[in-house]
Tab-separated table of C-alpha atoms and ligand atoms in Angstrom:
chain	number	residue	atom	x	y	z
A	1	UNK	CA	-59.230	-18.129	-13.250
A	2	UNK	CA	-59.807	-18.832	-9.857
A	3	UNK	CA	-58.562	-16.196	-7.145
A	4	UNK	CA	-55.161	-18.046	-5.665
A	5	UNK	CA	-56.621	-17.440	-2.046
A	6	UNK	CA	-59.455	-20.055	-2.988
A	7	UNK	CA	-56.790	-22.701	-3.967
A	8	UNK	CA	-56.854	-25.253	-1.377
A	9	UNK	CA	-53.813	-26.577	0.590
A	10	UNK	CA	-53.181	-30.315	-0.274
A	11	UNK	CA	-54.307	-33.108	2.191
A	12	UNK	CA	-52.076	-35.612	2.785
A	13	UNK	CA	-53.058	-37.034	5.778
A	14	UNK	CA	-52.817	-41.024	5.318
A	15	UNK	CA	-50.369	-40.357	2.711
A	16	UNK	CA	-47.177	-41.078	4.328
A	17	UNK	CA	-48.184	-43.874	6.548
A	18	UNK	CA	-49.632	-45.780	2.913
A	19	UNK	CA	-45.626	-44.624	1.415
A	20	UNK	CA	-44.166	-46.245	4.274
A	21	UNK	CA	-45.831	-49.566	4.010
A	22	UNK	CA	-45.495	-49.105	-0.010
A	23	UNK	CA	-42.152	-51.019	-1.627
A	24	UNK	CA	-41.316	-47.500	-3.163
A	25	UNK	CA	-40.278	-46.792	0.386
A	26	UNK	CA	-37.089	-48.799	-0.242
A	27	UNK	CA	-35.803	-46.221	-3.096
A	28	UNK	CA	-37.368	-42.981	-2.963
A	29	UNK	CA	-38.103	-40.408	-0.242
A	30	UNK	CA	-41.536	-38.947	0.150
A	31	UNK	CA	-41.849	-35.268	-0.591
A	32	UNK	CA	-44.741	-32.489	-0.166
A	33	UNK	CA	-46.037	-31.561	-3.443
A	34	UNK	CA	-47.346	-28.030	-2.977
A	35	UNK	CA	-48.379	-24.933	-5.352
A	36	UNK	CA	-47.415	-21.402	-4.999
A	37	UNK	CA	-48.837	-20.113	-8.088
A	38	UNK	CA	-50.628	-21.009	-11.030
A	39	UNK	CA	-49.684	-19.203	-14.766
A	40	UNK	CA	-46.401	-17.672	-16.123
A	41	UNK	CA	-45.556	-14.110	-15.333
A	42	UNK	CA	-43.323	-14.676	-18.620
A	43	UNK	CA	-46.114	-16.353	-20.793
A	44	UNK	CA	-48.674	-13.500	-19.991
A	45	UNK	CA	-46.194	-11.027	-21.886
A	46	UNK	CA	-44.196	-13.676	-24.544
A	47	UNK	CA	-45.662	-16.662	-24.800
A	48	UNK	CA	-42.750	-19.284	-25.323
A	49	UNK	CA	-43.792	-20.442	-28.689
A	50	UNK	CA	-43.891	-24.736	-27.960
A	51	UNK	CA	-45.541	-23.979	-24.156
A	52	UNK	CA	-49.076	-25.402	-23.598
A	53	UNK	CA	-48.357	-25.624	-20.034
A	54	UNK	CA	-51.074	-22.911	-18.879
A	55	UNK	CA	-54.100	-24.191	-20.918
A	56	UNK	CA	-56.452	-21.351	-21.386
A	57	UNK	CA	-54.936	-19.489	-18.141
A	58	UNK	CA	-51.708	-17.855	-18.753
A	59	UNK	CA	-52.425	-14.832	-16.237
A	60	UNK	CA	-50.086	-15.474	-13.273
A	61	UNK	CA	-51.456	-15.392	-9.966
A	62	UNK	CA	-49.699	-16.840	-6.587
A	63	UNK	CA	-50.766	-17.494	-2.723
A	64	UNK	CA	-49.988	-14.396	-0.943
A	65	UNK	CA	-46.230	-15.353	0.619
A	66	UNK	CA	-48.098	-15.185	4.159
A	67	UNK	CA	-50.868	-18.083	3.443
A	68	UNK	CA	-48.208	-20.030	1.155
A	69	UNK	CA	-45.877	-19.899	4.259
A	70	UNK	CA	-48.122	-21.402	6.896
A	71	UNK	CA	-48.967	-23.936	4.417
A	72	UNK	CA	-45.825	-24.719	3.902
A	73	UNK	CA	-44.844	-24.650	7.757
A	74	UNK	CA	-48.160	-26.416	8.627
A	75	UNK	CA	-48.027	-29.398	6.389
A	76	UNK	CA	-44.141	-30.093	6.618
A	77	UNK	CA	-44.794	-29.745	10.596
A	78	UNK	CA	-47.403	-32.380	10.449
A	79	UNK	CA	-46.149	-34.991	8.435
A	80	UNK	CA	-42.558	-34.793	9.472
A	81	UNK	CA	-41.327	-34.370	5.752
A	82	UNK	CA	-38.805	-31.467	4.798
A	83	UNK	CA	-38.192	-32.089	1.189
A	84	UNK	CA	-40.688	-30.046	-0.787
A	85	UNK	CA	-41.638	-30.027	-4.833
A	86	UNK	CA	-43.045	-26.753	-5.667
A	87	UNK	CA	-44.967	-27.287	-8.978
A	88	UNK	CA	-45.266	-23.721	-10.164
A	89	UNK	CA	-44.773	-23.191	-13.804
A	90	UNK	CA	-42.061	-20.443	-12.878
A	91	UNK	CA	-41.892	-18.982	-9.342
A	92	UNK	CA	-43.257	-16.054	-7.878
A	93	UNK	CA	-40.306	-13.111	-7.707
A	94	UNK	CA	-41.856	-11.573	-5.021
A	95	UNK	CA	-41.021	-15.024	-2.996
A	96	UNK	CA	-37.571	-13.668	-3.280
A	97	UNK	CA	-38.369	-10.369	-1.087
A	98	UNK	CA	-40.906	-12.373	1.036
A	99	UNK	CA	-41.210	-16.111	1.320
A	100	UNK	CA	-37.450	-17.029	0.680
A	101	UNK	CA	-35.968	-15.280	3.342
A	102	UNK	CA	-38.696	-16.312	5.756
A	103	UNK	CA	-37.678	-19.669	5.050
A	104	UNK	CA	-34.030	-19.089	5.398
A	105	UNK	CA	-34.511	-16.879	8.626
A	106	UNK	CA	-36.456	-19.575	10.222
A	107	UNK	CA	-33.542	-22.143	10.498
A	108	UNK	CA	-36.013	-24.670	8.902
A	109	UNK	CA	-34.022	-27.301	7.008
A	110	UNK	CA	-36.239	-28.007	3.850
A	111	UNK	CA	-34.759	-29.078	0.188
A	112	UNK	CA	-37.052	-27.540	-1.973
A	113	UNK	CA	-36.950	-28.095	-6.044
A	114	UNK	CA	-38.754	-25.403	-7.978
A	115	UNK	CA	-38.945	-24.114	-11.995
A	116	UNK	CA	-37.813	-20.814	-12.332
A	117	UNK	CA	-36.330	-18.193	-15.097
A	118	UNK	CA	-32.800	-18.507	-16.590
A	119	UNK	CA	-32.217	-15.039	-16.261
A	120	UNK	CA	-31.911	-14.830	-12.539
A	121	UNK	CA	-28.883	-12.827	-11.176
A	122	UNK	CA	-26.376	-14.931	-8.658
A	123	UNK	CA	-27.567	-13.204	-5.384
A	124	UNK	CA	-31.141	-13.902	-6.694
A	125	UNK	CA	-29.836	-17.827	-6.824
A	126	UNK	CA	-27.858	-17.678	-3.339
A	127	UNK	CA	-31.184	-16.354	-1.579
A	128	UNK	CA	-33.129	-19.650	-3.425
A	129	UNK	CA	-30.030	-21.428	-1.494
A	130	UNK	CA	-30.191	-19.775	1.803
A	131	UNK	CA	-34.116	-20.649	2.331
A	132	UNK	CA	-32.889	-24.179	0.845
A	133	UNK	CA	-33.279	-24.829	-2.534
A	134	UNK	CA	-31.601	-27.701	-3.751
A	135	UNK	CA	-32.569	-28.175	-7.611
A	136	UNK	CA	-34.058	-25.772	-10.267
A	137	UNK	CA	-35.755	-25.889	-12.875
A	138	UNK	CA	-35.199	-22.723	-15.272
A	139	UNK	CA	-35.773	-23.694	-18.312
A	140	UNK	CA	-32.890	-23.504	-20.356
A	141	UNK	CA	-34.156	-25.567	-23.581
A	142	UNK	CA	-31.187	-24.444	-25.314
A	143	UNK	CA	-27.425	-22.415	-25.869
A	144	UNK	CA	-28.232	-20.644	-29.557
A	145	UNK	CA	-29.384	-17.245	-28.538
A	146	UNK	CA	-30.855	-17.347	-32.483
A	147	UNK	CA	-32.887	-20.462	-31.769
A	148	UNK	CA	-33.593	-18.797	-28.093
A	149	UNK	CA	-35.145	-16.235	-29.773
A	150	UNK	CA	-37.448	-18.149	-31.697
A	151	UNK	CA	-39.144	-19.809	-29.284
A	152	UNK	CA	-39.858	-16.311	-27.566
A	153	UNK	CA	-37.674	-17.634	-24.699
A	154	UNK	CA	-36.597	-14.100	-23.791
A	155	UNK	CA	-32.611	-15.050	-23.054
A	156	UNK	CA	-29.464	-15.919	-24.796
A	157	UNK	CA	-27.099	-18.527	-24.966
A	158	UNK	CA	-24.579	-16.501	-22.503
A	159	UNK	CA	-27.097	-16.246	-19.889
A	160	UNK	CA	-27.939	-19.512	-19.945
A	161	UNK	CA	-24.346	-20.789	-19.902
A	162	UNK	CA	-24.066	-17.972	-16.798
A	163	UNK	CA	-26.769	-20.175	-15.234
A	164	UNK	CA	-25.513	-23.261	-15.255
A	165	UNK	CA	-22.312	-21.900	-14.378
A	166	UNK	CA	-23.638	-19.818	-11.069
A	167	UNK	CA	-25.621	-22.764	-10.277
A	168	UNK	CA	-22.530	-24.932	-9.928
A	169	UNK	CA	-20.914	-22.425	-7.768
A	170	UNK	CA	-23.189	-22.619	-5.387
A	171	UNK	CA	-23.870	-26.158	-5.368
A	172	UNK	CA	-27.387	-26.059	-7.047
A	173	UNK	CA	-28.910	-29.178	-8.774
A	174	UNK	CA	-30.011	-28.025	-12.395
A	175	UNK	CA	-32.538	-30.326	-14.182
A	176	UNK	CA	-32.513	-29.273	-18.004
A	177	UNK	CA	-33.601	-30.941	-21.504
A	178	UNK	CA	-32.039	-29.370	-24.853
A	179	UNK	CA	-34.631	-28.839	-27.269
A	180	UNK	CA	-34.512	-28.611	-30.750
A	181	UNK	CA	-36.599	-29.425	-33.929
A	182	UNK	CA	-37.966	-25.570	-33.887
A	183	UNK	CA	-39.363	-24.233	-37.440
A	184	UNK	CA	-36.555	-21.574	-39.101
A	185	UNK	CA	-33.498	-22.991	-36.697
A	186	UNK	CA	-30.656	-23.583	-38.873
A	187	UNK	CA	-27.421	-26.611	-38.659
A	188	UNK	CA	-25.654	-22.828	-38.449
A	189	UNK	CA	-27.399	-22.681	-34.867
A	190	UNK	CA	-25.873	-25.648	-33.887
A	191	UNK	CA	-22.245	-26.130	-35.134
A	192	UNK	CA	-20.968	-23.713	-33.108
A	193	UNK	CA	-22.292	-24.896	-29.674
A	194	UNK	CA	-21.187	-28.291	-30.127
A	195	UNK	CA	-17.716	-27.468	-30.525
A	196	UNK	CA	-17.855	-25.799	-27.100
A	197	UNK	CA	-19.875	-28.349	-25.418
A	198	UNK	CA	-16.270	-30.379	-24.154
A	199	UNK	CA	-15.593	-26.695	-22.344
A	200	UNK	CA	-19.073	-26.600	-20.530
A	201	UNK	CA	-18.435	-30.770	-19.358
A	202	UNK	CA	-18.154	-29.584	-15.820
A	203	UNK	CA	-21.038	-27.554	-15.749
A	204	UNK	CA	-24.654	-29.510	-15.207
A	205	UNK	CA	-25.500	-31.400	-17.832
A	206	UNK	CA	-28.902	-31.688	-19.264
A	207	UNK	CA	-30.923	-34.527	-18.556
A	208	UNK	CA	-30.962	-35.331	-22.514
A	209	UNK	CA	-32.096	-33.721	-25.826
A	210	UNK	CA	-35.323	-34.188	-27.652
A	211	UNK	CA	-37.527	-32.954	-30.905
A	212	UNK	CA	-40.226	-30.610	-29.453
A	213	UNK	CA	-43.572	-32.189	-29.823
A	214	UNK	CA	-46.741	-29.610	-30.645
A	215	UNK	CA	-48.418	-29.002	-27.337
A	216	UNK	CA	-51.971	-28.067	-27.384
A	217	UNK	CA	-52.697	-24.752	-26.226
A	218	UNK	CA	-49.122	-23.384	-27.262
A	219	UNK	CA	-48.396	-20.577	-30.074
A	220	UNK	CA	-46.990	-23.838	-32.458
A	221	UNK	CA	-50.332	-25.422	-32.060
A	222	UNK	CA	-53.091	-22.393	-32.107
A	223	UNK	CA	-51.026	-20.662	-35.350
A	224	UNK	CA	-50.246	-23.586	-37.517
A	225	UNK	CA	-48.792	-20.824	-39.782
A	226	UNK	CA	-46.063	-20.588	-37.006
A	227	UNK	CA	-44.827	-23.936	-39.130
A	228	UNK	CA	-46.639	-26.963	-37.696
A	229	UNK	CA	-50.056	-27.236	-40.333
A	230	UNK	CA	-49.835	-31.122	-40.145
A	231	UNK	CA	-50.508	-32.460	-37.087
A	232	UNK	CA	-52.013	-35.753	-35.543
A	233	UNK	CA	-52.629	-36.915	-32.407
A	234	UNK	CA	-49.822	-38.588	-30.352
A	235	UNK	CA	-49.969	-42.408	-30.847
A	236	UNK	CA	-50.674	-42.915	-27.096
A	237	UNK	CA	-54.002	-41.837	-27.491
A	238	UNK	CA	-55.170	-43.970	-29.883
A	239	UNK	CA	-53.607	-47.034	-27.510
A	240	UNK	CA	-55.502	-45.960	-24.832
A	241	UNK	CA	-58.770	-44.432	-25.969
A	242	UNK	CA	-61.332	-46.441	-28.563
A	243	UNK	CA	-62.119	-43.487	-29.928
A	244	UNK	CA	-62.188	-42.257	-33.582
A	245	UNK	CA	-59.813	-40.131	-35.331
A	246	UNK	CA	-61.593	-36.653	-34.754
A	247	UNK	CA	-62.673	-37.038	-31.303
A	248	UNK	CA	-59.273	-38.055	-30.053
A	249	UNK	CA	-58.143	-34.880	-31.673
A	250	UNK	CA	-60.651	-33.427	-29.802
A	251	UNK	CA	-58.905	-34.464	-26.449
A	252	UNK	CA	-55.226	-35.135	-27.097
A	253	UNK	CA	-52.787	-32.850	-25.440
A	254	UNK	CA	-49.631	-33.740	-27.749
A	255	UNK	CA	-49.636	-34.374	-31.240
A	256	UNK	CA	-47.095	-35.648	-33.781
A	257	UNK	CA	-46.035	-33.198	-37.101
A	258	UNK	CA	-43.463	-33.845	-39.838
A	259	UNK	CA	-39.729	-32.674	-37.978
A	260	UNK	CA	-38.989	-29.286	-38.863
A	261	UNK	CA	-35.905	-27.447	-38.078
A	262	UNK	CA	-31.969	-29.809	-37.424
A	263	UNK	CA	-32.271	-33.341	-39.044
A	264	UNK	CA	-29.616	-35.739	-40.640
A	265	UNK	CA	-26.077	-35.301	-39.402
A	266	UNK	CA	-26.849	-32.491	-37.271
A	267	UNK	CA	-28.822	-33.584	-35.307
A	268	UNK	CA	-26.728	-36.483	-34.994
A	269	UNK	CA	-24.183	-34.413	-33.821
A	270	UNK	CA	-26.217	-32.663	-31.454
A	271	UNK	CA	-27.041	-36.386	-29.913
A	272	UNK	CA	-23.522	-37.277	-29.413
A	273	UNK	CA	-22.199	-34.377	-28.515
A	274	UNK	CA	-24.993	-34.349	-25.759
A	275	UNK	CA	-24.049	-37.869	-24.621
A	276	UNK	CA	-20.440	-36.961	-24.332
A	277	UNK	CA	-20.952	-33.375	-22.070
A	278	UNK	CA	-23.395	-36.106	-19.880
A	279	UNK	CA	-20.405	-38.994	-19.954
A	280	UNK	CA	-17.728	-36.769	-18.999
A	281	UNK	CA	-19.443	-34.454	-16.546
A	282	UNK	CA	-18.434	-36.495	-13.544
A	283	UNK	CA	-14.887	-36.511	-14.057
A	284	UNK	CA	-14.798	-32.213	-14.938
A	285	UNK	CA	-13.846	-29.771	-12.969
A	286	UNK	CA	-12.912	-26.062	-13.564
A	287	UNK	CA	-12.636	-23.582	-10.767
A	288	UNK	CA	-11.335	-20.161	-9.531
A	289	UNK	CA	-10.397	-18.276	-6.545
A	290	UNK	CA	-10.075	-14.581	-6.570
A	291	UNK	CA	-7.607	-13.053	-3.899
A	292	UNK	CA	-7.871	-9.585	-4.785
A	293	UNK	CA	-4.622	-9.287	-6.419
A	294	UNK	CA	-4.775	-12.431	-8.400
A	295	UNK	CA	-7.208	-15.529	-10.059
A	296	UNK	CA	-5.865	-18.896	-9.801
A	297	UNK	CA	-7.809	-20.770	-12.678
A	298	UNK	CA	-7.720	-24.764	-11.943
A	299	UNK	CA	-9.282	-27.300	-13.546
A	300	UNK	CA	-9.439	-30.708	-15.482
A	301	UNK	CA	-11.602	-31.576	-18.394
A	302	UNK	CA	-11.499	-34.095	-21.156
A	303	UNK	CA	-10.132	-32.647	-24.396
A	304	UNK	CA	-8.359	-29.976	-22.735
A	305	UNK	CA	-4.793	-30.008	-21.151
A	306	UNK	CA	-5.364	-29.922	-17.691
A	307	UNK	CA	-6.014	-26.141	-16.864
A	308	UNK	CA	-3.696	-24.178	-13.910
A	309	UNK	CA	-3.643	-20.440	-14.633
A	310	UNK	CA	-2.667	-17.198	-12.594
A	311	UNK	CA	-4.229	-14.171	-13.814
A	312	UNK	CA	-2.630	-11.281	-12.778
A	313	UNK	CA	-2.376	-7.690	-13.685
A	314	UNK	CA	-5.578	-5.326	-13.853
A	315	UNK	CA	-6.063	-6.229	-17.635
A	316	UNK	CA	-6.619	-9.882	-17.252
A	317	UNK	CA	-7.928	-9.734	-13.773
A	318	UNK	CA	-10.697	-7.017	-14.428
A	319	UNK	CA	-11.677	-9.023	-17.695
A	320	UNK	CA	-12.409	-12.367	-16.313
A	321	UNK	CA	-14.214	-10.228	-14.025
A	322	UNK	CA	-16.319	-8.504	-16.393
A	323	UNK	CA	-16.988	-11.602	-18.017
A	324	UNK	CA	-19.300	-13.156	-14.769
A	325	UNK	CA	-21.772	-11.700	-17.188
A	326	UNK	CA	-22.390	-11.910	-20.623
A	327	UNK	CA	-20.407	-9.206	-22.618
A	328	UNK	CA	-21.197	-8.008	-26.162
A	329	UNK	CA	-17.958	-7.589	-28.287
A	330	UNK	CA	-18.373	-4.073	-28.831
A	331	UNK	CA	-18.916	-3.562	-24.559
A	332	UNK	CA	-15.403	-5.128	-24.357
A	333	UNK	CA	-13.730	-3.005	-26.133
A	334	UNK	CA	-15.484	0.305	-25.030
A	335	UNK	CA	-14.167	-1.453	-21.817
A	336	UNK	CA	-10.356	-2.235	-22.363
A	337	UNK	CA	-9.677	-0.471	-25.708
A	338	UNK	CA	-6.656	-2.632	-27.023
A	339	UNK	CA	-8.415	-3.890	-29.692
A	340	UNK	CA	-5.760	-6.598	-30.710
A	341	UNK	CA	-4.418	-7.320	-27.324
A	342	UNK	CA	-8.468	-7.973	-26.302
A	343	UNK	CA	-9.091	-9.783	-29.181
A	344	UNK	CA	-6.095	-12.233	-28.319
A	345	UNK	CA	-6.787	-13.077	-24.837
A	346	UNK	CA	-10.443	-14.059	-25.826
A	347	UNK	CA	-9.043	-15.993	-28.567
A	348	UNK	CA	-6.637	-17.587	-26.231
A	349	UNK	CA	-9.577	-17.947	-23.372
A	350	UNK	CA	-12.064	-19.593	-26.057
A	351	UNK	CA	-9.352	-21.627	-26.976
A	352	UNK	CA	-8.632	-23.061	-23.921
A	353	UNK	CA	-12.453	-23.387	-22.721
A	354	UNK	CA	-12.524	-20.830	-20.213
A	355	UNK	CA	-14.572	-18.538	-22.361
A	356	UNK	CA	-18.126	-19.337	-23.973
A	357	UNK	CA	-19.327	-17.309	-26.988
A	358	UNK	CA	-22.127	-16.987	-29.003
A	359	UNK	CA	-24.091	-14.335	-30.985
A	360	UNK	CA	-21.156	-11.652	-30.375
A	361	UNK	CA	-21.257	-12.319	-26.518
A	362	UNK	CA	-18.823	-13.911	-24.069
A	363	UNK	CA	-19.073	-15.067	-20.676
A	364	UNK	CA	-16.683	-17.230	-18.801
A	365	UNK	CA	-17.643	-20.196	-17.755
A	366	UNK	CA	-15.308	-21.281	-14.646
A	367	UNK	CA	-17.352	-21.858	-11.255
A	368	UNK	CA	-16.241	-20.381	-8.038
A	369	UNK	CA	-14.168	-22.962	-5.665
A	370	UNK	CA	-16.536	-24.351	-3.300
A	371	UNK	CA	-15.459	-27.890	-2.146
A	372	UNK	CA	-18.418	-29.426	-3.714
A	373	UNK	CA	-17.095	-31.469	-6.513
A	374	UNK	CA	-18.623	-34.285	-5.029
A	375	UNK	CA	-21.949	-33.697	-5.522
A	376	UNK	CA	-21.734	-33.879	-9.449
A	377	UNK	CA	-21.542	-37.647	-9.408
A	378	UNK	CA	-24.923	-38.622	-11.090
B	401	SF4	S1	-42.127	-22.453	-21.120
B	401	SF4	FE1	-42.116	-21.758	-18.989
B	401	SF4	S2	-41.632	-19.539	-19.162
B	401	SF4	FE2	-42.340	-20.184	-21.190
B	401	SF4	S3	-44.553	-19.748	-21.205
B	401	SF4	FE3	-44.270	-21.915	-20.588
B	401	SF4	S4	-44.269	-21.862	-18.347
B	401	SF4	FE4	-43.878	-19.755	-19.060
């Protein structure tokens, strides 16, 4: 692969002048398309099983924060433009000790959209904030920590959930497709999740749900074993290429296989339940302040009575505390002991959608109260 100090900064000189003359001007705002890194840090150790994003490269390798900073500084100086797309597979964590808070120290006002993991921590997220990152990417694909799992994804449903749910505290933009059709997933997977979607409506929706398609380069497509043998290239190419059969499967980067995994009234399911979380995100809310000696829980969602809750005492308190992150079952209760009186108040907390659970874990799923309900309108 070639050494990231070698990669060349973009030129877009010319560029803006021909955007402003262009009728796109009218609708959509120019941005700087730049490149941090090239690779997955994640791939090079578990290869997410439908990923053929890295070709033959996996191996991760970034600018060093200094040159990617000047670059950054340089070109956004030059052509007057603040809003930045990184297009980095996943970002560079060192950014986070380096870059980021150069940004943020620097008073410059960029919106920045970048991919990153699902698994980062909320202080991770509020530093991608301070140096002005407006929308993520991290990947989230899913909520079954089973189906998770089988696509090597190397998180669980919880954490997920905990993403979307930090990421709406602090006013972050999450861009996320729900992907399903993976070989061995089960309706079992499923069933579950969709009868908590209507608790997660205020949380970012995902931009929509779709069959995985078989990737060159990807574990699905270089193991057919893995349970994609039959495969053909994608339709598209055959449109566009007067080519025959075996050399456009030669060339093609996506090819179609018989669905495997959810079908029928599953998946069904899964489709309309997805529609509904998108249809009634705009009118959801669910929030909390903590004071110390109390939570006030507030909130209004479709299907549920609208929610206005005071916890109070150290039992409920120090729960919904504990429960910022996900919580195994069995950690609970080496936590609070009172088996039955634990067990009831996550009942009663599942019940009324302030709790998400899945695979034996818990997290609750009400944002922190930061005057920026707003910004959900899509
Ligand atoms: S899906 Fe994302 S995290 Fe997984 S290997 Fe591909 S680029 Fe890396």
């Amino acid at each position: 692969p070639l050494d990231p100090s070698r990669i060349v900064a973009p030129d877009f000189d010319g560029y803006p002048e021909r955007f402003e003359r262009s009728a796109a001007s009218a609708w959509v705002e120019p941005k700087l398309v730049l490149e941090g890194a090239r690779g997955c840090w994640w791939g090079e150790k578990h290869h997410c099983t439908f990923c053929g994003l890295n070709g033959s490269f996996m191996t991760f390798r970034s600018k060093s924060p200094e040159r990617f900073h000047e670059e950054l500084v340089t070109l956004a100086g030059r052509h007057r433009m603040l809003d930045v797309y990184l297009v980095d597979n996943i970002l560079d964590m060192e950014y986070l000790r380096t870059l980021l808070p150069w940004i943020a120290d620097s008073g410059h006002d960029f919106r920045i959209q970048c991919e990153i993991k699902s698994n980062m921590r909320y202080e991770q997220l509020r530093e991608l904030v301070r140096a002005g990152v407006v929308q993520v990417q991290p990947g989230i694909e899913n909520l079954s920590s089973r189906v998770l799992d089988i696509m090597k994804k190397g998180v669980g449903g919880c954490q997920n959930v905990r993403m979307l749910r930090d990421a709406r505290s602090l006013g972050l933009t999450v861009m996320w497709n729900f992907l399903y059709g993976f070989p061995g997933e089960k309706e079992e997977d499923y069933l579950p999740l969709l009868d908590q979607f209507p608790a997660l409506a205020h949380l970012p929706p995902m931009d929509g749900a779709s069959r995985i398609a078989l990737e060159r380069f990807s574990p699905y497509f270089n193991v057919p074993e893995l349970g994609f043998p039959e495969r053909s290239p994608d339709e598209q190419y055959a449109i566009t290429y007067d080519l025959p059969p075996e050399e456009l499967a030669e060339l093609a980067y996506l090819f179609e296989t018989p669905p495997a995994g959810i079908g029928g009234q599953v998946e069904r399911e899964l489709l309309h339940a997805v529609g509904e979380w998108s249809r009634a995100h705009s009118r959801s809310w669910l929030k909390y302040v903590d004071s110390g000696e109390e939570i006030v829980v507030l909130g209004d969602r479709p299907g549920f009575p609208e929610t206005e809750l005071v916890l109070t005492g150290s039992f409920e308190t120090e729960l919904f505390r504990t429960l910022a992150r996900p919580r195994s079952a069995d950690y609970l209760r080496r936590r609070f002991g009172q088996d039955a009186k634990l067990a009831t108040k996550l009942d009663e907390w599942a019940a009324s959608g302030l709790v998400f659970t899945e695979s034996g874990e818990y997290v609750h799923v009400v944002a922190e109260d930061n005057n920026q309900e707003l910004l959900q309108l899509r």
